[in-house]
PDB file of C-alpha atoms in Angstrom:
ATOM      1  CA  MET A   4      50.830  73.484  68.092  1.00  0.00           C
ATOM      2  CA  SER A   5      51.009  75.275  65.062  1.00  0.00           C
ATOM      3  CA  TYR A   6      47.603  77.219  66.175  1.00  0.00           C
ATOM      4  CA  ILE A   7      49.329  78.284  69.365  1.00  0.00           C
ATOM      5  CA  TRP A   8      52.455  79.572  67.138  1.00  0.00           C
ATOM      6  CA  LYS A   9      49.950  81.408  64.990  1.00  0.00           C
ATOM      7  CA  GLU A  10      48.466  82.955  68.170  1.00  0.00           C
ATOM      8  CA  TRP A  11      51.686  84.045  69.396  1.00  0.00           C
ATOM      9  CA  LEU A  12      53.045  85.512  66.101  1.00  0.00           C
ATOM     10  CA  GLU A  13      49.708  87.486  65.952  1.00  0.00           C
ATOM     11  CA  LEU A  14      50.410  88.681  69.803  1.00  0.00           C
ATOM     12  CA  SER A  15      54.044  89.399  69.275  1.00  0.00           C
ATOM     13  CA  ARG A  16      53.280  91.556  66.402  1.00  0.00           C
ATOM     14  CA  GLY A  17      50.692  93.580  68.295  1.00  0.00           C
ATOM     15  CA  LYS A  18      51.519  96.518  70.577  1.00  0.00           C
ATOM     16  CA  ALA A  19      48.349  96.462  72.832  1.00  0.00           C
ATOM     17  CA  PHE A  20      49.305  93.314  74.819  1.00  0.00           C
ATOM     18  CA  TRP A  21      52.951  94.269  75.528  1.00  0.00           C
ATOM     19  CA  LEU A  22      51.741  97.964  76.500  1.00  0.00           C
ATOM     20  CA  PHE A  23      49.272  96.421  78.958  1.00  0.00           C
ATOM     21  CA  PHE A  24      51.774  93.896  80.261  1.00  0.00           C
ATOM     22  CA  LEU A  25      54.398  96.737  80.836  1.00  0.00           C
ATOM     23  CA  LEU A  26      51.981  98.188  83.024  1.00  0.00           C
ATOM     24  CA  VAL A  27      51.718  94.985  84.952  1.00  0.00           C
ATOM     25  CA  VAL A  28      55.734  94.974  85.205  1.00  0.00           C
ATOM     26  CA  ALA A  29      55.700  98.666  86.179  1.00  0.00           C
ATOM     27  CA  ALA A  30      53.087  98.112  88.827  1.00  0.00           C
ATOM     28  CA  SER A  31      54.775  95.096  90.138  1.00  0.00           C
ATOM     29  CA  LEU A  32      58.024  96.657  90.567  1.00  0.00           C
ATOM     30  CA  SER A  33      56.605  99.604  92.335  1.00  0.00           C
ATOM     31  CA  VAL A  34      54.949  97.192  94.697  1.00  0.00           C
ATOM     32  CA  LEU A  35      58.451  95.522  95.347  1.00  0.00           C
ATOM     33  CA  MET A  36      59.970  98.893  95.953  1.00  0.00           C
ATOM     34  CA  SER A  37      57.333  99.849  98.408  1.00  0.00           C
ATOM     35  CA  ALA A  38      57.490  96.494 100.265  1.00  0.00           C
ATOM     36  CA  LYS A  39      61.397  96.226 100.390  1.00  0.00           C
ATOM     37  CA  SER A  40      61.442  97.969 103.856  1.00  0.00           C
ATOM     38  CA  LEU A  41      59.349  95.343 105.369  1.00  0.00           C
ATOM     39  CA  PRO A  42      60.608  92.880 107.818  1.00  0.00           C
ATOM     40  CA  ALA A  43      62.268  89.917 106.070  1.00  0.00           C
ATOM     41  CA  GLU A  44      60.543  87.370 108.191  1.00  0.00           C
ATOM     42  CA  HIS A  45      56.960  88.419 107.146  1.00  0.00           C
ATOM     43  CA  GLY A  46      57.598  90.483 104.102  1.00  0.00           C
ATOM     44  CA  LEU A  47      57.018  87.968 101.507  1.00  0.00           C
ATOM     45  CA  THR A  48      53.327  87.356 102.648  1.00  0.00           C
ATOM     46  CA  ILE A  49      52.758  91.215 102.491  1.00  0.00           C
ATOM     47  CA  PHE A  50      54.236  91.577  99.272  1.00  0.00           C
ATOM     48  CA  LEU A  51      52.370  88.603  97.607  1.00  0.00           C
ATOM     49  CA  GLN A  52      49.148  89.868  98.910  1.00  0.00           C
ATOM     50  CA  MET A  53      50.029  93.652  97.711  1.00  0.00           C
ATOM     51  CA  LEU A  54      50.793  91.976  94.467  1.00  0.00           C
ATOM     52  CA  PHE A  55      47.548  90.014  94.111  1.00  0.00           C
ATOM     53  CA  ASP A  56      45.421  93.042  95.123  1.00  0.00           C
ATOM     54  CA  MET A  57      47.357  94.896  92.233  1.00  0.00           C
ATOM     55  CA  ASN A  58      46.416  92.117  89.953  1.00  0.00           C
ATOM     56  CA  ALA A  59      42.763  92.294  90.899  1.00  0.00           C
ATOM     57  CA  TYR A  60      42.366  95.418  89.008  1.00  0.00           C
ATOM     58  CA  ILE A  61      44.763  95.070  86.170  1.00  0.00           C
ATOM     59  CA  VAL A  62      44.410  91.427  85.126  1.00  0.00           C
ATOM     60  CA  PRO A  63      40.816  91.487  84.584  1.00  0.00           C
ATOM     61  CA  LEU A  64      40.941  94.297  81.876  1.00  0.00           C
ATOM     62  CA  LEU A  65      44.129  92.872  80.376  1.00  0.00           C
ATOM     63  CA  CYS A  66      42.353  89.523  79.863  1.00  0.00           C
ATOM     64  CA  LEU A  67      39.299  90.686  78.809  1.00  0.00           C
ATOM     65  CA  PHE A  68      40.601  92.958  76.138  1.00  0.00           C
ATOM     66  CA  PHE A  69      43.306  90.699  74.656  1.00  0.00           C
ATOM     67  CA  ALA A  70      40.832  87.422  74.649  1.00  0.00           C
ATOM     68  CA  SER A  71      37.968  89.299  73.196  1.00  0.00           C
ATOM     69  CA  PHE A  72      39.853  91.260  70.601  1.00  0.00           C
ATOM     70  CA  SER A  73      41.707  88.202  69.481  1.00  0.00           C
ATOM     71  CA  VAL A  74      38.527  86.742  68.469  1.00  0.00           C
ATOM     72  CA  MET A  75      37.065  89.666  67.003  1.00  0.00           C
ATOM     73  CA  GLN A  76      40.146  90.318  64.820  1.00  0.00           C
ATOM     74  CA  GLU A  77      39.569  86.774  63.367  1.00  0.00           C
ATOM     75  CA  LYS A  78      36.098  87.517  62.540  1.00  0.00           C
ATOM     76  CA  GLU A  79      37.101  90.879  60.984  1.00  0.00           C
ATOM     77  CA  GLN A  80      39.824  89.440  58.904  1.00  0.00           C
ATOM     78  CA  ARG A  81      37.769  86.436  57.983  1.00  0.00           C
ATOM     79  CA  THR A  82      40.354  83.986  59.194  1.00  0.00           C
ATOM     80  CA  MET A  83      37.928  82.365  61.414  1.00  0.00           C
ATOM     81  CA  VAL A  84      35.797  81.144  58.423  1.00  0.00           C
ATOM     82  CA  MET A  85      39.042  79.528  56.807  1.00  0.00           C
ATOM     83  CA  ILE A  86      40.184  78.082  60.099  1.00  0.00           C
ATOM     84  CA  VAL A  87      36.724  76.699  60.668  1.00  0.00           C
ATOM     85  CA  VAL A  88      36.325  75.106  57.225  1.00  0.00           C
ATOM     86  CA  LYS A  89      39.963  73.821  57.625  1.00  0.00           C
ATOM     87  CA  SER A  90      39.763  72.425  61.212  1.00  0.00           C
ATOM     88  CA  GLY A  91      36.272  71.219  61.501  1.00  0.00           C
ATOM     89  CA  PRO A  92      33.131  72.270  63.176  1.00  0.00           C
ATOM     90  CA  PRO A  93      33.206  75.995  65.208  1.00  0.00           C
ATOM     91  CA  TRP A  94      33.663  74.387  68.597  1.00  0.00           C
ATOM     92  CA  MET A  95      37.271  72.856  67.423  1.00  0.00           C
ATOM     93  CA  PHE A  96      38.300  76.333  66.724  1.00  0.00           C
ATOM     94  CA  LEU A  97      36.918  77.481  69.938  1.00  0.00           C
ATOM     95  CA  TRP A  98      38.630  74.890  71.891  1.00  0.00           C
ATOM     96  CA  LYS A  99      42.052  75.690  70.018  1.00  0.00           C
ATOM     97  CA  LYS A 100      41.522  79.501  70.304  1.00  0.00           C
ATOM     98  CA  SER A 101      41.067  78.979  74.133  1.00  0.00           C
ATOM     99  CA  ALA A 102      44.024  76.747  74.522  1.00  0.00           C
ATOM    100  CA  ALA A 103      46.323  79.040  72.565  1.00  0.00           C
ATOM    101  CA  ILE A 104      45.276  82.237  74.508  1.00  0.00           C
ATOM    102  CA  GLN A 105      45.241  80.584  77.997  1.00  0.00           C
ATOM    103  CA  LEU A 106      48.780  79.022  77.405  1.00  0.00           C
ATOM    104  CA  ILE A 107      50.313  82.133  75.966  1.00  0.00           C
ATOM    105  CA  THR A 108      48.924  84.659  78.545  1.00  0.00           C
ATOM    106  CA  MET A 109      49.708  82.117  81.430  1.00  0.00           C
ATOM    107  CA  THR A 110      53.208  81.650  80.398  1.00  0.00           C
ATOM    108  CA  VAL A 111      53.850  85.241  79.885  1.00  0.00           C
ATOM    109  CA  PHE A 112      52.568  85.948  83.485  1.00  0.00           C
ATOM    110  CA  VAL A 113      54.658  82.891  85.063  1.00  0.00           C
ATOM    111  CA  ILE A 114      57.690  83.701  83.519  1.00  0.00           C
ATOM    112  CA  TRP A 115      57.480  87.533  84.556  1.00  0.00           C
ATOM    113  CA  TYR A 116      56.709  86.254  88.129  1.00  0.00           C
ATOM    114  CA  PHE A 117      59.595  83.869  88.291  1.00  0.00           C
ATOM    115  CA  VAL A 118      61.877  86.739  87.313  1.00  0.00           C
ATOM    116  CA  LEU A 119      60.355  89.248  89.846  1.00  0.00           C
ATOM    117  CA  ILE A 120      60.650  86.756  92.595  1.00  0.00           C
ATOM    118  CA  ILE A 121      64.473  86.668  92.368  1.00  0.00           C
ATOM    119  CA  PRO A 122      65.011  90.014  93.807  1.00  0.00           C
ATOM    120  CA  ALA A 123      62.338  89.246  96.494  1.00  0.00           C
ATOM    121  CA  LYS A 124      64.278  86.198  97.679  1.00  0.00           C
ATOM    122  CA  PHE A 125      67.210  88.412  98.543  1.00  0.00           C
ATOM    123  CA  LEU A 126      65.005  90.719 100.381  1.00  0.00           C
ATOM    124  CA  PHE A 127      62.376  88.439 102.392  1.00  0.00           C
ATOM    125  CA  VAL A 128      62.585  84.837 103.830  1.00  0.00           C
ATOM    126  CA  PHE A 129      61.339  82.869 100.953  1.00  0.00           C
ATOM    127  CA  HIS A 130      58.566  80.265 101.304  1.00  0.00           C
ATOM    128  CA  LEU A 131      57.993  78.243  98.028  1.00  0.00           C
ATOM    129  CA  SER A 132      54.393  77.201  99.054  1.00  0.00           C
ATOM    130  CA  TYR A 133      53.302  81.031  99.489  1.00  0.00           C
ATOM    131  CA  PHE A 134      54.651  81.478  95.829  1.00  0.00           C
ATOM    132  CA  LEU A 135      53.145  78.715  94.484  1.00  0.00           C
ATOM    133  CA  SER A 136      49.777  79.551  96.185  1.00  0.00           C
ATOM    134  CA  PHE A 137      50.143  83.349  94.613  1.00  0.00           C
ATOM    135  CA  LEU A 138      50.830  81.901  91.246  1.00  0.00           C
ATOM    136  CA  LEU A 139      47.747  79.409  91.395  1.00  0.00           C
ATOM    137  CA  ALA A 140      45.504  82.458  92.568  1.00  0.00           C
ATOM    138  CA  THR A 141      46.752  84.592  89.557  1.00  0.00           C
ATOM    139  CA  MET A 142      46.451  81.886  87.074  1.00  0.00           C
ATOM    140  CA  VAL A 143      42.878  81.235  87.811  1.00  0.00           C
ATOM    141  CA  LEU A 144      42.134  84.749  87.681  1.00  0.00           C
ATOM    142  CA  VAL A 145      43.735  84.827  84.123  1.00  0.00           C
ATOM    143  CA  PHE A 146      41.672  81.630  83.046  1.00  0.00           C
ATOM    144  CA  ILE A 147      38.406  82.909  84.175  1.00  0.00           C
ATOM    145  CA  PHE A 148      38.727  86.306  82.575  1.00  0.00           C
ATOM    146  CA  ASN A 149      40.166  85.187  79.399  1.00  0.00           C
ATOM    147  CA  GLN A 150      37.312  82.800  78.944  1.00  0.00           C
ATOM    148  CA  ILE A 151      34.825  85.672  79.809  1.00  0.00           C
ATOM    149  CA  GLY A 152      36.819  87.719  77.148  1.00  0.00           C
ATOM    150  CA  ILE A 153      36.565  84.941  74.475  1.00  0.00           C
ATOM    151  CA  TRP A 154      32.625  84.844  75.107  1.00  0.00           C
ATOM    152  CA  LEU A 155      32.362  88.560  74.532  1.00  0.00           C
ATOM    153  CA  GLY A 156      34.422  88.344  71.501  1.00  0.00           C
ATOM    154  CA  PHE A 157      32.062  85.593  69.989  1.00  0.00           C
ATOM    155  CA  ALA A 158      28.936  87.553  71.334  1.00  0.00           C
ATOM    156  CA  CYS A 159      29.700  90.935  69.833  1.00  0.00           C
ATOM    157  CA  LYS A 160      29.559  92.118  66.555  1.00  0.00           C
ATOM    158  CA  THR A 161      31.360  95.349  66.696  1.00  0.00           C
ATOM    159  CA  LYS A 162      34.338  96.815  68.153  1.00  0.00           C
ATOM    160  CA  ILE A 163      32.299  99.619  69.917  1.00  0.00           C
ATOM    161  CA  GLN A 164      29.915  96.715  71.195  1.00  0.00           C
ATOM    162  CA  LEU A 165      32.961  94.807  72.469  1.00  0.00           C
ATOM    163  CA  ILE A 166      34.741  97.643  74.214  1.00  0.00           C
ATOM    164  CA  GLY A 167      31.327  98.527  75.954  1.00  0.00           C
ATOM    165  CA  ALA A 168      30.967  94.845  77.080  1.00  0.00           C
ATOM    166  CA  ASN A 169      34.624  94.421  78.244  1.00  0.00           C
ATOM    167  CA  LEU A 170      34.183  97.745  80.508  1.00  0.00           C
ATOM    168  CA  PHE A 171      31.093  96.552  81.853  1.00  0.00           C
ATOM    169  CA  ALA A 172      32.313  93.044  82.556  1.00  0.00           C
ATOM    170  CA  ALA A 173      35.333  94.538  84.548  1.00  0.00           C
ATOM    171  CA  PHE A 174      33.109  97.268  86.352  1.00  0.00           C
ATOM    172  CA  PHE A 175      30.697  94.236  87.216  1.00  0.00           C
ATOM    173  CA  PHE A 176      33.462  92.168  88.881  1.00  0.00           C
ATOM    174  CA  ILE A 177      35.320  95.002  90.462  1.00  0.00           C
ATOM    175  CA  TYR A 178      32.520  97.271  91.787  1.00  0.00           C
ATOM    176  CA  LEU A 179      28.836  96.538  90.906  1.00  0.00           C
ATOM    177  CA  TYR A 180      28.947  92.892  92.590  1.00  0.00           C
ATOM    178  CA  ASP A 181      30.061  94.495  95.859  1.00  0.00           C
ATOM    179  CA  PHE A 182      27.523  97.367  95.579  1.00  0.00           C
ATOM    180  CA  ALA A 183      24.949  95.038  95.120  1.00  0.00           C
ATOM    181  CA  LEU A 184      25.840  92.754  98.148  1.00  0.00           C
ATOM    182  CA  LEU A 185      25.929  96.161 100.360  1.00  0.00           C
ATOM    183  CA  SER A 186      22.431  96.693  99.540  1.00  0.00           C
ATOM    184  CA  VAL A 187      21.403  93.410 101.128  1.00  0.00           C
ATOM    185  CA  LEU A 188      23.967  93.368 103.981  1.00  0.00           C
ATOM    186  CA  PRO A 189      21.352  95.081 106.352  1.00  0.00           C
ATOM    187  CA  SER A 190      19.049  92.224 106.131  1.00  0.00           C
ATOM    188  CA  VAL A 191      21.670  89.643 106.783  1.00  0.00           C
ATOM    189  CA  THR A 192      21.203  87.604 109.878  1.00  0.00           C
ATOM    190  CA  TYR A 193      22.734  84.548 111.689  1.00  0.00           C
ATOM    191  CA  ASP A 194      19.871  82.413 109.795  1.00  0.00           C
ATOM    192  CA  ASN A 195      20.544  83.224 106.240  1.00  0.00           C
ATOM    193  CA  VAL A 196      24.340  84.491 106.419  1.00  0.00           C
ATOM    194  CA  HIS A 197      25.344  80.885 105.000  1.00  0.00           C
ATOM    195  CA  VAL A 198      23.397  82.201 101.765  1.00  0.00           C
ATOM    196  CA  PHE A 199      24.875  85.487 101.815  1.00  0.00           C
ATOM    197  CA  SER A 200      28.279  83.794 102.188  1.00  0.00           C
ATOM    198  CA  PHE A 201      27.849  81.457  99.138  1.00  0.00           C
ATOM    199  CA  VAL A 202      26.809  84.508  97.046  1.00  0.00           C
ATOM    200  CA  TYR A 203      29.802  86.511  98.288  1.00  0.00           C
ATOM    201  CA  PHE A 204      32.319  84.301  97.409  1.00  0.00           C
ATOM    202  CA  LEU A 205      30.672  83.314  93.958  1.00  0.00           C
ATOM    203  CA  GLN A 206      32.723  86.270  92.878  1.00  0.00           C
ATOM    204  CA  PRO A 207      36.276  85.145  91.797  1.00  0.00           C
ATOM    205  CA  LEU A 208      38.107  88.114  93.363  1.00  0.00           C
ATOM    206  CA  HIS A 209      36.604  87.483  96.642  1.00  0.00           C
ATOM    207  CA  ALA A 210      37.352  83.576  96.567  1.00  0.00           C
ATOM    208  CA  LEU A 211      40.720  84.006  95.357  1.00  0.00           C
ATOM    209  CA  ARG A 212      41.475  86.480  97.878  1.00  0.00           C
ATOM    210  CA  PHE A 213      40.187  84.497 100.665  1.00  0.00           C
ATOM    211  CA  TYR A 214      42.342  81.503  99.168  1.00  0.00           C
ATOM    212  CA  LEU A 215      45.458  83.435  99.127  1.00  0.00           C
ATOM    213  CA  GLU A 216      44.928  85.014 102.622  1.00  0.00           C
ATOM    214  CA  THR A 217      44.473  81.801 104.133  1.00  0.00           C
ATOM    215  CA  SER A 218      47.442  79.803 102.229  1.00  0.00           C
ATOM    216  CA  LEU A 219      49.692  82.709 103.221  1.00  0.00           C
ATOM    217  CA  GLY A 220      48.466  82.392 106.926  1.00  0.00           C
ATOM    218  CA  MET A 221      47.396  85.977 107.064  1.00  0.00           C
ATOM    219  CA  PHE A 222      43.876  85.103 107.859  1.00  0.00           C
ATOM    220  CA  SER A 223      43.109  82.841 110.655  1.00  0.00           C
ATOM    221  CA  LEU A 224      39.804  81.088 111.049  1.00  0.00           C
ATOM    222  CA  ASP A 225      39.868  80.870 114.762  1.00  0.00           C
ATOM    223  CA  TYR A 226      38.501  82.985 117.517  1.00  0.00           C
ATOM    224  CA  LEU A 227      35.807  84.049 115.379  1.00  0.00           C
ATOM    225  CA  SER A 228      32.047  84.864 116.347  1.00  0.00           C
ATOM    226  CA  ARG A 229      29.408  82.121 115.702  1.00  0.00           C
ATOM    227  CA  THR A 230      28.071  84.291 112.630  1.00  0.00           C
ATOM    228  CA  MET A 231      31.678  84.782 111.211  1.00  0.00           C
ATOM    229  CA  LYS A 232      32.332  81.053 111.764  1.00  0.00           C
ATOM    230  CA  LYS A 233      29.189  80.317 109.679  1.00  0.00           C
ATOM    231  CA  PHE A 234      30.124  83.144 107.078  1.00  0.00           C
ATOM    232  CA  PHE A 235      33.618  81.325 106.418  1.00  0.00           C
ATOM    233  CA  SER A 236      32.412  77.801 106.501  1.00  0.00           C
ATOM    234  CA  PHE A 237      33.165  77.010 103.111  1.00  0.00           C
ATOM    235  CA  SER A 238      36.498  75.820 102.272  1.00  0.00           C
ATOM    236  CA  PRO A 239      38.906  78.165 100.239  1.00  0.00           C
ATOM    237  CA  GLY A 240      39.492  75.342  97.665  1.00  0.00           C
ATOM    238  CA  VAL A 241      36.012  74.633  97.173  1.00  0.00           C
ATOM    239  CA  LEU A 242      35.252  78.015  96.441  1.00  0.00           C
ATOM    240  CA  VAL A 243      37.835  78.540  94.066  1.00  0.00           C
ATOM    241  CA  ALA A 244      36.929  75.348  92.213  1.00  0.00           C
ATOM    242  CA  LEU A 245      33.220  76.414  92.250  1.00  0.00           C
ATOM    243  CA  ASN A 246      34.437  80.048  90.650  1.00  0.00           C
ATOM    244  CA  ILE A 247      36.362  78.190  87.835  1.00  0.00           C
ATOM    245  CA  ALA A 248      33.335  75.829  87.102  1.00  0.00           C
ATOM    246  CA  VAL A 249      30.567  78.823  87.108  1.00  0.00           C
ATOM    247  CA  TRP A 250      32.555  81.700  85.446  1.00  0.00           C
ATOM    248  CA  GLY A 251      35.260  79.860  83.471  1.00  0.00           C
ATOM    249  CA  MET A 252      33.678  76.745  82.251  1.00  0.00           C
ATOM    250  CA  GLY A 253      30.452  78.630  82.147  1.00  0.00           C
ATOM    251  CA  ALA A 254      31.691  81.183  79.765  1.00  0.00           C
ATOM    252  CA  LEU A 255      33.337  78.294  77.541  1.00  0.00           C
ATOM    253  CA  ALA A 256      29.998  76.686  77.699  1.00  0.00           C
ATOM    254  CA  ALA A 257      28.249  79.852  76.600  1.00  0.00           C
ATOM    255  CA  SER A 258      31.011  80.321  73.784  1.00  0.00           C
ATOM    256  CA  MET A 259      30.339  76.851  72.395  1.00  0.00           C
ATOM    257  CA  LEU A 260      26.424  77.521  72.454  1.00  0.00           C
ATOM    258  CA  TRP A 261      27.168  80.786  70.479  1.00  0.00           C
ATOM    259  CA  SER A 262      29.350  79.335  68.102  1.00  0.00           C
ATOM    260  CA  ARG A 263      26.626  76.666  67.193  1.00  0.00           C
ATOM    261  CA  LYS A 264      24.262  79.488  66.775  1.00  0.00           C
ATOM    262  CA  GLY A 265      26.673  80.821  64.322  1.00  0.00           C
ATOM    263  CA  GLU A 266      27.105  77.468  62.309  1.00  0.00           C
ATOM    264  CA  GLU A 267      23.098  77.222  62.171  1.00  0.00           C
ATOM    265  CA  ARG A 268      22.973  80.796  60.603  1.00  0.00           C
TER     266      ARG A 268
END
């Protein structure tokens, strides 16, 4: 608990996180203003979908930079060495660091979205299950990119390296992954569409958008062609769990291996 408090004090004294978070607040309010003229019955689903589409561009950058620079700051100020000596092996520091970053960022986002949903309740017909599905999709997004950011913070040695790695990671998930899929799209057939579907949804933004659209009732799996039925044959919940395991837990495992290498050196 004391480590979470220490992390919170460091965060609250800095300006970068709050500036980024103000960007989230401003963008969220602009989405609400543009959605307020929607019909009350269906407005909430469109509003939450628009909000998630905005998060898909802002949250990865915010989490990558915040989490990675939080680790880099410990390395530069040499507080990591003191904490490791005090608390035990490096993986213990990694657990505490990950837990503190995840808890603080998720709490800030959850509080803001609970505040934002208050005016939305007066504009649209409110469905609690829709709002909880949106929160879950956003929290998974935060978790995955926080863990990738922590790993990059361990792996990079200088701030310049870290900035480059963060920008590459964001570019990879937002653009490069889709460009690679587009290049193989002409060779996709009914026989191999299952493999293509697996690779397509092994991207957290795709899997979470699919999960949210089906949870909000915006995307129906009925009346699809045979090929599209095969493409969407994976369960949205399974795809989200798979992305958490591959990217979130994979980044955590990579960070642990990196911290052990540092311990051996």
